[in-house]
Short mmCIF file of C-alpha atoms and ligand atoms in Angstrom, two decimals:
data_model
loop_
_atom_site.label_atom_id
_atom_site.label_comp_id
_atom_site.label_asym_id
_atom_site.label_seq_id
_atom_site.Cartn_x
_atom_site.Cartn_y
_atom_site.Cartn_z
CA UNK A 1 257.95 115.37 205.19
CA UNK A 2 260.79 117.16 203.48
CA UNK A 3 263.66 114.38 202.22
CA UNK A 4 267.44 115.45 203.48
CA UNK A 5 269.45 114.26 206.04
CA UNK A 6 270.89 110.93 206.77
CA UNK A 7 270.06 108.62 210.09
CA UNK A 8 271.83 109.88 212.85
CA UNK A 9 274.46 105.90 212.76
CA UNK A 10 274.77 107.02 209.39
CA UNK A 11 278.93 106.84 209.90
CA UNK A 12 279.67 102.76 209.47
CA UNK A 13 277.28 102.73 206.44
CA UNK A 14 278.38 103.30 202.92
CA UNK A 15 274.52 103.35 202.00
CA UNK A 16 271.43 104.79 202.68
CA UNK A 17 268.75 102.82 204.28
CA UNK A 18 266.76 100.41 202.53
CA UNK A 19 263.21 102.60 202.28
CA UNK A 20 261.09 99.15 203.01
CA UNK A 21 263.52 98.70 205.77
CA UNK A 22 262.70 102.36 207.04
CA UNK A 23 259.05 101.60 206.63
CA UNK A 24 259.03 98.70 208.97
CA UNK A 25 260.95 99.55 211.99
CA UNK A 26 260.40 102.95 211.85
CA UNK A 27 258.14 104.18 215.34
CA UNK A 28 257.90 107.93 214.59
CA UNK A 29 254.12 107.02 213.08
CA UNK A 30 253.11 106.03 216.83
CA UNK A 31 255.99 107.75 218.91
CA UNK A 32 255.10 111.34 218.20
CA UNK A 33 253.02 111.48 221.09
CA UNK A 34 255.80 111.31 223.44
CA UNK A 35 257.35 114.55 221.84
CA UNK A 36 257.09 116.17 225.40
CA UNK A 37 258.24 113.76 227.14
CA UNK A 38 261.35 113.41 225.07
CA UNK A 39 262.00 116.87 225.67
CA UNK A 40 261.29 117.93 228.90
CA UNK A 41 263.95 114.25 229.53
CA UNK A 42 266.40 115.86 227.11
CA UNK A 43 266.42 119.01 228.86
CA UNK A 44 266.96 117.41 232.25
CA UNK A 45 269.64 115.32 230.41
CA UNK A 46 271.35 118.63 229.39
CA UNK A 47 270.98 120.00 232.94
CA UNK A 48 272.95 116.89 234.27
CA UNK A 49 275.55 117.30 231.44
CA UNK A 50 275.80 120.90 233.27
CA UNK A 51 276.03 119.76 236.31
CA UNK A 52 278.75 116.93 235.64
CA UNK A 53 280.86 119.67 233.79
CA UNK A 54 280.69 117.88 230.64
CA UNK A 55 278.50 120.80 228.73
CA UNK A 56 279.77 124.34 229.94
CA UNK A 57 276.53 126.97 230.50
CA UNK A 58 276.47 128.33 227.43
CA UNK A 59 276.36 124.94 225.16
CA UNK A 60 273.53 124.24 228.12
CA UNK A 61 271.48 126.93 227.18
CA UNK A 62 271.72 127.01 223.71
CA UNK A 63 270.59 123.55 223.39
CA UNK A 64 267.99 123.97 226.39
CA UNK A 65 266.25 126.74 224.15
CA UNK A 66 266.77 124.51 221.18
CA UNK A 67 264.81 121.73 222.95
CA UNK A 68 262.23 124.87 223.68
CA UNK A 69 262.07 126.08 220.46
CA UNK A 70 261.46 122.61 219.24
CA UNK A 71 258.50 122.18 221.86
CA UNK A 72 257.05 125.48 220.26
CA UNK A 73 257.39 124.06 217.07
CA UNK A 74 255.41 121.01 218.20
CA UNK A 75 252.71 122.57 220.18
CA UNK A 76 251.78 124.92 216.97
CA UNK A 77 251.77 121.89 214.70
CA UNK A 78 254.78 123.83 212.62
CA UNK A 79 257.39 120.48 213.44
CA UNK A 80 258.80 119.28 210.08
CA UNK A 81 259.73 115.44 209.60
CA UNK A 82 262.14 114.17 207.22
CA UNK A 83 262.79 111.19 205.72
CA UNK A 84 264.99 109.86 207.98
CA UNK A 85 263.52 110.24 211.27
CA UNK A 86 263.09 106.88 212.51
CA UNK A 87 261.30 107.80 215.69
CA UNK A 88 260.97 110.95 217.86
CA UNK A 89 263.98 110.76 219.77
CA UNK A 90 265.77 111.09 216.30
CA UNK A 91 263.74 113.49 215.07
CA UNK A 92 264.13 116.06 217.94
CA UNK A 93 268.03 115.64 218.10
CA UNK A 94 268.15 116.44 214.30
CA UNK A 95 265.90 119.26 214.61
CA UNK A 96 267.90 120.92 217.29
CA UNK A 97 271.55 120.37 215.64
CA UNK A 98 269.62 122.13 212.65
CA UNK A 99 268.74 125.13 214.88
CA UNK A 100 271.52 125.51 217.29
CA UNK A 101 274.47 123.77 215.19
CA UNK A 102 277.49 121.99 216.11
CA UNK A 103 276.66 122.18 219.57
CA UNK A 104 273.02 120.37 219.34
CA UNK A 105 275.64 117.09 218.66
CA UNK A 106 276.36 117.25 222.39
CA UNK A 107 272.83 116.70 223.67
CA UNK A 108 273.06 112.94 223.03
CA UNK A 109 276.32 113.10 225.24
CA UNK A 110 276.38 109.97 227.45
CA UNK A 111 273.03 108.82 226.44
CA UNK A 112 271.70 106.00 224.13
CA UNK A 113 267.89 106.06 222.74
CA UNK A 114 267.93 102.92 225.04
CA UNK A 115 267.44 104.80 227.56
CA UNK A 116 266.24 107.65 225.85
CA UNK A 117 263.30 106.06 224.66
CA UNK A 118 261.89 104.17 227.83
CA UNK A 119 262.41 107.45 229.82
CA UNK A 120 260.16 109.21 227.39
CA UNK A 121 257.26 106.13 227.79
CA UNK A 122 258.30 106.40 231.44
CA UNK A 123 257.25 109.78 231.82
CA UNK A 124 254.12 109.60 229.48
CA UNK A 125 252.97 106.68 231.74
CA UNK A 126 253.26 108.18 235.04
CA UNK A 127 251.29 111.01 233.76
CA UNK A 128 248.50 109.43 232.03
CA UNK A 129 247.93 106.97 234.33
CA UNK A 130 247.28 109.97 237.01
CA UNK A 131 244.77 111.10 233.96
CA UNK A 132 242.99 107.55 234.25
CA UNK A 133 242.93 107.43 237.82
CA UNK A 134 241.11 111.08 237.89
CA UNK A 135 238.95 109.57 235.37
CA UNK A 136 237.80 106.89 237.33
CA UNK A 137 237.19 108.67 240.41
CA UNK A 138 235.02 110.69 238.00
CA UNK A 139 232.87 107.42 237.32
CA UNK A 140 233.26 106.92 241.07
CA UNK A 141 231.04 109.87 241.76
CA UNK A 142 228.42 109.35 238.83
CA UNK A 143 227.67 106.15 240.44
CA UNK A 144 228.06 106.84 243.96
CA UNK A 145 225.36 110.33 243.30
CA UNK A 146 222.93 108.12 241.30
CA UNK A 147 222.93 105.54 244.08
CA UNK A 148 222.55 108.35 246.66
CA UNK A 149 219.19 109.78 244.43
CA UNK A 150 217.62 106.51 244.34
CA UNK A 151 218.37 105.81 247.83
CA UNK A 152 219.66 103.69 250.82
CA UNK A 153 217.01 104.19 253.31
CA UNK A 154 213.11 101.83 253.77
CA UNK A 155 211.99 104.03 250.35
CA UNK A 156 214.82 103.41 248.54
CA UNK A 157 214.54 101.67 244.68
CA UNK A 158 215.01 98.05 245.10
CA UNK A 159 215.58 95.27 242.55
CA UNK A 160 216.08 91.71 242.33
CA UNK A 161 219.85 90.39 242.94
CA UNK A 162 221.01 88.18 240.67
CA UNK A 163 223.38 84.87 240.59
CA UNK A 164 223.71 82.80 237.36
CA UNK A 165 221.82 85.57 235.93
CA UNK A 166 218.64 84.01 237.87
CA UNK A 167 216.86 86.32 240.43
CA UNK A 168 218.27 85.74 243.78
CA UNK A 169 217.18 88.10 246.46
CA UNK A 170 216.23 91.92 246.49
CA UNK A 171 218.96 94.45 246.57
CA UNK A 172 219.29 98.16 246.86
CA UNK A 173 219.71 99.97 243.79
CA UNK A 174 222.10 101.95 245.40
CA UNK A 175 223.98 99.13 246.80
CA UNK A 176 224.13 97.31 243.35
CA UNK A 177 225.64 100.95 241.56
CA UNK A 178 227.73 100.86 244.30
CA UNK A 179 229.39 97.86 244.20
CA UNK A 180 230.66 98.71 240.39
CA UNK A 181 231.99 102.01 242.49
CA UNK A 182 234.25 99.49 244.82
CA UNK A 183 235.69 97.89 242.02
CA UNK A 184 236.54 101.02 240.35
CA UNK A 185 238.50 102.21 243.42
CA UNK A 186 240.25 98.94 243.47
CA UNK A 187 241.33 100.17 239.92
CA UNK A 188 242.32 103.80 241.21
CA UNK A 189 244.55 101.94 244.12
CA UNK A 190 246.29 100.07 241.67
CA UNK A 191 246.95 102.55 239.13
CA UNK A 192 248.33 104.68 242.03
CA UNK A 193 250.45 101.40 242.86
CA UNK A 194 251.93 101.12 239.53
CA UNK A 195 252.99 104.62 238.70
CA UNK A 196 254.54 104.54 242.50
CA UNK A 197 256.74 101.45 241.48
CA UNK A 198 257.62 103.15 237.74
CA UNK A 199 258.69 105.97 239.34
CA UNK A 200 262.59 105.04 238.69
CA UNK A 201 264.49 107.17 236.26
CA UNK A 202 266.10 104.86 233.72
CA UNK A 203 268.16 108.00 232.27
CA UNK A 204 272.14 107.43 232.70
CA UNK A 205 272.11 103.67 232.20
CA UNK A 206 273.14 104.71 228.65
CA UNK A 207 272.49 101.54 225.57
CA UNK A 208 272.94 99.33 228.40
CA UNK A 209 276.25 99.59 230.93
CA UNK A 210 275.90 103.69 231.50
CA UNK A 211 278.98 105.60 230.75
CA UNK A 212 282.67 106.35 231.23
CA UNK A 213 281.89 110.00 231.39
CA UNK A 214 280.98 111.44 234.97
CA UNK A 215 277.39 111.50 234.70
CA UNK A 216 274.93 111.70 237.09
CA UNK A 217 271.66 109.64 237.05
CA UNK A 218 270.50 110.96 240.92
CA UNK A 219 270.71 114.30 239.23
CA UNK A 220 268.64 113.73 236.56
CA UNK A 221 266.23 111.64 238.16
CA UNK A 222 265.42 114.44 240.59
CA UNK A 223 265.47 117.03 237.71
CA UNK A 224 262.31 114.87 236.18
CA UNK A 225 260.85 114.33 239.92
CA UNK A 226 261.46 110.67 239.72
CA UNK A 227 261.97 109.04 243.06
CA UNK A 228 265.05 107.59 242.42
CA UNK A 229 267.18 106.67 239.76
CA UNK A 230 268.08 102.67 238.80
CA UNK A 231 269.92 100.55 240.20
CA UNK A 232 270.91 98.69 237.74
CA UNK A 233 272.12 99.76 233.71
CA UNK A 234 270.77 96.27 232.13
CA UNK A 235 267.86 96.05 234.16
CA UNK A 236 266.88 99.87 233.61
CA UNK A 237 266.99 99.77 229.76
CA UNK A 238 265.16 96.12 229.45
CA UNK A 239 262.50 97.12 232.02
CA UNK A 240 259.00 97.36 230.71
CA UNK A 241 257.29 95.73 233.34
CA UNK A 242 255.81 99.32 233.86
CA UNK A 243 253.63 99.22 230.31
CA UNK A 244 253.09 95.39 231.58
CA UNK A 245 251.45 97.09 234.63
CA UNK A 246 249.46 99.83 232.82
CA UNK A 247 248.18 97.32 230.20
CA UNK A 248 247.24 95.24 232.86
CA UNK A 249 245.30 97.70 234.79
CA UNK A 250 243.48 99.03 231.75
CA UNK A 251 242.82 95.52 231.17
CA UNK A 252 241.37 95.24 234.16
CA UNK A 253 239.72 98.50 234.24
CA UNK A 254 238.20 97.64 230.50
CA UNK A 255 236.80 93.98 232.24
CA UNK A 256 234.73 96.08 235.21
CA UNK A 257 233.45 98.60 232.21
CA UNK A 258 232.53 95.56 230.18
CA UNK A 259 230.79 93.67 233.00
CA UNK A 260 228.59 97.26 233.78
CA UNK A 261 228.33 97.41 230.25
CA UNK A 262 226.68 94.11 229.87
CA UNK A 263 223.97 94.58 232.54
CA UNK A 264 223.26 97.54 230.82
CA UNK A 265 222.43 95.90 228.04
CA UNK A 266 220.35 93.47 229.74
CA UNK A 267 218.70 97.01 231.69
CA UNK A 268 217.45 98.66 228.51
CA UNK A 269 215.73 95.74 227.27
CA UNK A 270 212.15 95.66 226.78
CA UNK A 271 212.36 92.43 228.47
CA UNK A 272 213.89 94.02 231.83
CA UNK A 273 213.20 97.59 231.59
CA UNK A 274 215.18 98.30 234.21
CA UNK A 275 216.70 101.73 233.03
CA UNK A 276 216.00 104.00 230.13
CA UNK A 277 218.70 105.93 227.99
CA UNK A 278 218.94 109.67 227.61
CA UNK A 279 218.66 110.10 223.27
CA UNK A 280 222.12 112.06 223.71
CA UNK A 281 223.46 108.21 224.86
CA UNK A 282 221.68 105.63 222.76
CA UNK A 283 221.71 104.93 218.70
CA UNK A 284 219.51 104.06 216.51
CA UNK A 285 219.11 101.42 213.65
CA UNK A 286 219.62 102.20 209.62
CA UNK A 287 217.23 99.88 208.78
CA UNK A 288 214.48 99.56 211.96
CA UNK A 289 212.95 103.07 212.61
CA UNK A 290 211.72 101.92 215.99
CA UNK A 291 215.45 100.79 217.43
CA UNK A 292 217.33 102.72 220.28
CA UNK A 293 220.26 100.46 221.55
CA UNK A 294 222.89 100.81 223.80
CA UNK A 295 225.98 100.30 221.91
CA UNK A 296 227.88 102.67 224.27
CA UNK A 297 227.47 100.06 226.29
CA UNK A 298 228.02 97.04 224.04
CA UNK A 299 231.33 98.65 222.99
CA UNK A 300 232.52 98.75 226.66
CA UNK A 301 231.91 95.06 226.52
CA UNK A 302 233.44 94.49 223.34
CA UNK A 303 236.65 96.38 223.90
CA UNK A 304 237.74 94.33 226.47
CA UNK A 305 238.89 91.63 224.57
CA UNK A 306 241.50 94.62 222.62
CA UNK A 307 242.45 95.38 225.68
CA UNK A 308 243.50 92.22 227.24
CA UNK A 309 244.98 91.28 223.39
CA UNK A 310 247.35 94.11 224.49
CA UNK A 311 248.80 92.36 227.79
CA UNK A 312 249.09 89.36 226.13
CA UNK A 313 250.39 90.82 222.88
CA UNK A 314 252.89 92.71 225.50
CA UNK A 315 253.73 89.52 227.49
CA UNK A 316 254.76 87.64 224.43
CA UNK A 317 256.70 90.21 222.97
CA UNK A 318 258.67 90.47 226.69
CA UNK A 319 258.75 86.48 227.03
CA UNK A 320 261.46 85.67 224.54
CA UNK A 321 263.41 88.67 225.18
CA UNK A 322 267.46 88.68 226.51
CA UNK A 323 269.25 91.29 228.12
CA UNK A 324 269.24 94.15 227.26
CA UNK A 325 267.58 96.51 224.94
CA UNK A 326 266.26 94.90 221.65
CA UNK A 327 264.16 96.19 219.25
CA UNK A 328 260.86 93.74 219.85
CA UNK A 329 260.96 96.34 222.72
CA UNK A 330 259.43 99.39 220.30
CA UNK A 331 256.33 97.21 220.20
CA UNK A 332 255.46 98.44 223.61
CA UNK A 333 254.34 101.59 222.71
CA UNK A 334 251.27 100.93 220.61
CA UNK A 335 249.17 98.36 222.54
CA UNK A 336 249.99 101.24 225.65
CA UNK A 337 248.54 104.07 223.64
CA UNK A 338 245.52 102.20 222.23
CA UNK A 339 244.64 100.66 225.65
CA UNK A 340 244.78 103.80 226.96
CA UNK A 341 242.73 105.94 224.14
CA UNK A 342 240.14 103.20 224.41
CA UNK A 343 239.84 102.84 228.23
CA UNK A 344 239.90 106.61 228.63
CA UNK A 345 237.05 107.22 225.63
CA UNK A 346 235.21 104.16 227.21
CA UNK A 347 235.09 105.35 230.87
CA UNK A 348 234.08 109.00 229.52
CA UNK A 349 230.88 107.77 227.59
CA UNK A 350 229.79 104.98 230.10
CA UNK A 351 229.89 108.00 232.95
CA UNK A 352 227.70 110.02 230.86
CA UNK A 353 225.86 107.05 229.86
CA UNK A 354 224.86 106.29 233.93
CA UNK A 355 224.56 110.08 234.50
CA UNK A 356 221.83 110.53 232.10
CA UNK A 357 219.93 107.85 231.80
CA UNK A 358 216.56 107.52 233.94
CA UNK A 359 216.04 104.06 236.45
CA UNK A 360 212.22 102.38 235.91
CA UNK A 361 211.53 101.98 239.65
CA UNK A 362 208.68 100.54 239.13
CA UNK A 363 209.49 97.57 237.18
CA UNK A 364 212.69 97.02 239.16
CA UNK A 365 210.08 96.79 242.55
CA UNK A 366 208.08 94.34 240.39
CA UNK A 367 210.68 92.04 239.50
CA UNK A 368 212.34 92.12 243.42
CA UNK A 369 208.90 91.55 244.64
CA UNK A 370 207.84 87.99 243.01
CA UNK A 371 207.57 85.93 246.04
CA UNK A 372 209.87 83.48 245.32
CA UNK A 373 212.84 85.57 246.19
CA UNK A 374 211.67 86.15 249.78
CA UNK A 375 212.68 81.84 250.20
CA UNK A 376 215.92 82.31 251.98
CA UNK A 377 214.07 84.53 254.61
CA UNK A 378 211.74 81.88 254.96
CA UNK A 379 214.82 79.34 255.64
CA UNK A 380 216.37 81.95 258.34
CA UNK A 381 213.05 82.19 259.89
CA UNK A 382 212.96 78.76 260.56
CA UNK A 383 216.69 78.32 261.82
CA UNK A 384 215.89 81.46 263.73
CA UNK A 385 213.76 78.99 265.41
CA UNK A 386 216.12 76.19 266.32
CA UNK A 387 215.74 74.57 262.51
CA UNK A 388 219.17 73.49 261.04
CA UNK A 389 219.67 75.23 257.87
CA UNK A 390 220.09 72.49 255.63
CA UNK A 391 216.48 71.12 256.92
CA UNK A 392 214.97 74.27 256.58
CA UNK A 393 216.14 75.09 253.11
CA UNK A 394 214.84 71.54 252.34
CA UNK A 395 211.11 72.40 253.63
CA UNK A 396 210.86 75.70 251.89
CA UNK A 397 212.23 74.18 248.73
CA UNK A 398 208.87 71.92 249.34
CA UNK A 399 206.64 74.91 249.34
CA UNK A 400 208.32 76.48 246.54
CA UNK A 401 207.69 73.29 244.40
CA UNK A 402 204.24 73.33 245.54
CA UNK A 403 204.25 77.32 244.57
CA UNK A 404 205.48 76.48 241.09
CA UNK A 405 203.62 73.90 239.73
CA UNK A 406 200.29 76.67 240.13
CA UNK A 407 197.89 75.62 242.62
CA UNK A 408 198.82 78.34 245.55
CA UNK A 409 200.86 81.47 245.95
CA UNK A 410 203.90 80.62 248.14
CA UNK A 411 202.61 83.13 250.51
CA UNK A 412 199.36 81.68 251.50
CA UNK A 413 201.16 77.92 251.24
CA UNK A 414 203.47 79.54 254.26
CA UNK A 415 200.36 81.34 256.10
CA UNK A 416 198.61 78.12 255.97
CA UNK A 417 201.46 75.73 256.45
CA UNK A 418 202.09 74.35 260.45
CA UNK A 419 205.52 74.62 260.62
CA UNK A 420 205.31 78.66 259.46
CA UNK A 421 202.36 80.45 259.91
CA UNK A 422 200.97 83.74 259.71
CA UNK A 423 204.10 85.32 261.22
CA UNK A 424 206.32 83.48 258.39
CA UNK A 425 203.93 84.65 255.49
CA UNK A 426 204.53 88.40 256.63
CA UNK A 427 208.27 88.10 255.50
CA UNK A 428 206.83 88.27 251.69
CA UNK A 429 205.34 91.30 250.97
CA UNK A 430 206.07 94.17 248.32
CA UNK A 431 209.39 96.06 250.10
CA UNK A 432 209.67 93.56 252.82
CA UNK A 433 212.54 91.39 251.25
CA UNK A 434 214.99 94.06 250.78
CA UNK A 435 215.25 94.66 254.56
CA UNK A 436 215.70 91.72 255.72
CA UNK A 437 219.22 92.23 254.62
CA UNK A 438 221.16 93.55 258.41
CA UNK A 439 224.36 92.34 258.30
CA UNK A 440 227.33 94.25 257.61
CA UNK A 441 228.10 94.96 253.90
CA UNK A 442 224.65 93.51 253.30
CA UNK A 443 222.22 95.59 250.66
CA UNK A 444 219.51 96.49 253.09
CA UNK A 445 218.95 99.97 254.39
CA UNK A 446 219.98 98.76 258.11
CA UNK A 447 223.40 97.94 256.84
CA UNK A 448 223.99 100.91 254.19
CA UNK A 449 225.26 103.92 256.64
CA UNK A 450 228.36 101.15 257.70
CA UNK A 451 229.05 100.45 253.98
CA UNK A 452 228.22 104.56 253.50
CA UNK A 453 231.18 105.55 255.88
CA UNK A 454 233.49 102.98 254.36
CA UNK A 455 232.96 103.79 250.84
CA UNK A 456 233.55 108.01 251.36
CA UNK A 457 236.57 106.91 253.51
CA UNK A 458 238.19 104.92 250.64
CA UNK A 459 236.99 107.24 247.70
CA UNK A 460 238.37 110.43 249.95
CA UNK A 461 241.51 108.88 250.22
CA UNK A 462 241.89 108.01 246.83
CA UNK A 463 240.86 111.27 246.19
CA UNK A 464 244.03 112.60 248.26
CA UNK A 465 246.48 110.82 247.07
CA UNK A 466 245.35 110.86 242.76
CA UNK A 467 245.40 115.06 243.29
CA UNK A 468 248.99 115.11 244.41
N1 LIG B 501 262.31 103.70 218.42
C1 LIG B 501 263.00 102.89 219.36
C2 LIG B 501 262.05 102.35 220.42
O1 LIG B 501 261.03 102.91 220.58
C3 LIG B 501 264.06 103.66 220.03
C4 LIG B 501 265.26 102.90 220.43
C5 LIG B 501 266.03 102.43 219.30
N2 LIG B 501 267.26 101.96 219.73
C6 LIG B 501 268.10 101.37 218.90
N3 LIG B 501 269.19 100.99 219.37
N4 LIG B 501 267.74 101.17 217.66
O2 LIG B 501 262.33 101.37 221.05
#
């Protein structure tokens, strides 16, 4: 950082700014990221200017291959800060007064870093949200091919479905990877949903009540392939329901990873042994030599509280706001890029995480297979029968206690039992439970090639419209 310069409102000042006051609100620190954004907008701004008659074509193009220059400058790490760059936007216009002169002082024609500034976040959203969305679909796959190796059909790996974490009923493997797979596209659809609705240009509504010079913020909006430009100065420079959005989709995103991440945990226990981890995925313990744990997927669990600190750090900053552009709004930019670094680095290792690790079919059979989770069968049996549920659930809740407290296996209590039988008693068996499972959206094999269809339907159309 070279020291020279003064900030660009320098003129009603008599003084330099206060340095602790340049320490505090300054945003360059964080805002440097959006360097291309700021200026592939500026150069669209200058295009407008053009196009309004305000800049003639020369001043266009020597500021246009200013802006270029500058982006060269960036992209080869050779970009220069000074002093008194408060954020990027400042630094950029500075940089190209310095290299095309007294004509760079026209690229801020008709604009204010109110609208400067959200155009630039604008831009970097609509992009990187695209990235997260490809991402996802990426995790999509991992989980959709792993559920396809360990199968859907009367061989397929099995284990025990859970609710309140107790064993419930057998379930596919496939359909329980799955079903993280439909809540990731969930996640896709909405990101695709919340760059649609940010795609408004808020360029040309100037600090906050646009301009008296003829500018043209249709222009400029289609220069930057927005869909259309705002409608409304006050509303366009004050907006940031769009980072609202994003930080609440990576919220929600980081809350899916964190609940996979968590049965993970429970997976590579000793005590479950459910799933192994490749070496490449797992760490190990300073202290115990014998320790391989699955912090990848701890950390997916633990970053979700960050990430849902950075709505609500968002939504309070919005909260107290009043129209239109005040400063509390430069605190939108850092709870965006962190959510986003996280979520991105998260769903990268937790894909290769499920891609590498190996599934212990065996003890997953084992677990599905302890009689007791073949009861509700036993119940549908009977109202198969003409029994009313709630009776039927009553007299196999009999047999269970009876199976519990250790005198007979629940199986031979049912064979020998009037109201079942023989024919009752077959519905527990190693593999049997799992298929019992028919309806639709159910996790036996009868009902997979409905949920099969479904599921490539919705990924290939999320797959359509995140490649546009
Ligand atoms: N760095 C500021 C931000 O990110 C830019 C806008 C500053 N505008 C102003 N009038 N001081 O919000």
């Amino acid at each position: 950082m070279t020291e020279n310069a003064q900030a660009l409102w320098h003129g009603r000042f008599s003084v330099a700014p206060n340095d602790d006051l340049m320490s505090f609100t300054e945003s360059l620190s964080f805002d440097q990221r959006l360097w291309n954004d700021d200026i592939f907008a500026s150069i669209a701004h200058v295009r407008g200017l053009e196009h309004s008659k305000i800049l003639t074509s020369i001043e266009t193009s020597a500021i246009v291959s200013a802006l270029e220059q500058v982006a060269t400058e960036f992209s080869t790490e050779k970009f220069v800060f000074v002093k008194t760059d408060e954020d990027i936007h400042t630094a950029i216009e500075r940089r190209i007064t310095e290299i095309a002169g007294e004509v760079g002082g026209k690229v801020h024609t008709g604009r204010s870093r109110n609208d400067q500034c959200v155009t630039a976040l604008k831009l970097w959203t609509r992009r990187e949200l695209m990235v997260v969305a490809k991402q996802l679909l990426g995790l999509c796959d991992v989980l959709y091919s792993r559920a396809n190796q360990s199968g859907w059909g009367d061989d397929a790996v099995y284990l025990p479905g859970y609710t309140h974490l107790q064993r419930a009923q057998p379930v596919l493997l496939a359909h329980h990877l799955t079903a993280h797979a439909w809540a990731f596209a969930r996640d896709i659809d909405r990101l695709l949903d919340t760059v649609n609705r940010a795609n408004v240009s808020p360029l040309g509504a100037g600090a906050l009540a646009g301009s008296s010079l003829p500018i043209d913020p249709d222009f400029t909006a289609k220069e930057m392939g927005f869909a259309v430009a705002f409608g409304n100065s006050l509303d366009a420079v004050s907006d940031r329901d769009f980072v609202a959005e994003a930080l609440f989709d990576l919220a929600l995103i980081g809350t899916h990873l964190s609940r996979l991440g968590e049965e993970w945990v429970l997976w590579t226990t000793e005590e479950f042994g459910f799933a192994t981890l490749d070496d490449r995925y797992a760490t190990g313990s300073s202290m115990l030599p014998q320790k391989k744990n699955a912090d990848i997927a701890e950390l997916a669990r633990g970053k979700a509280g960050r990430l849902i600190g950075n709505l609500t750090g968002l939504l309070t900053t919005l909260k107290g706001l009043p129209l239109a552009y005040n400063r509390d709004l430069q605190e939108d930019k850092e709870p965006l890029f962190d959510s986003y670094d996280q979520v991105t680095r998260a769903i990268a290792a937790i894909s290769g995480m499920i891609s590498t690790a190996s599934f212990n079919a065996d003890n997953m059979r084992r677990a599905a297979d302890s009689q007791l989770l073949a009861a509700t069968d036993l119940a549908e049996w009977l109202v198969r029968k003409g029994t009313p549920f709630r009776q039927a659930h009553a007299m196999v809740g009999a047999l269970v206690q009876r199976a519990i407290s250790g005198q007979q296996s629940l199986r031979d209590l049912v064979a020998s039992d009037q109201q079942f039988g023989v024919e009752a008693a077959s519905l527990i068996g190693d593999g049997v439970g799992v298929r019992q499972r028919t309806s639709k959206g159910a996790s036996g094999p009868a009902a997979a090639s409905l949920q099969i269809e479904r599921y490539e339907a919705l990924i290939a159309s999320l797959r359509s419209r995140t490649s546009i």
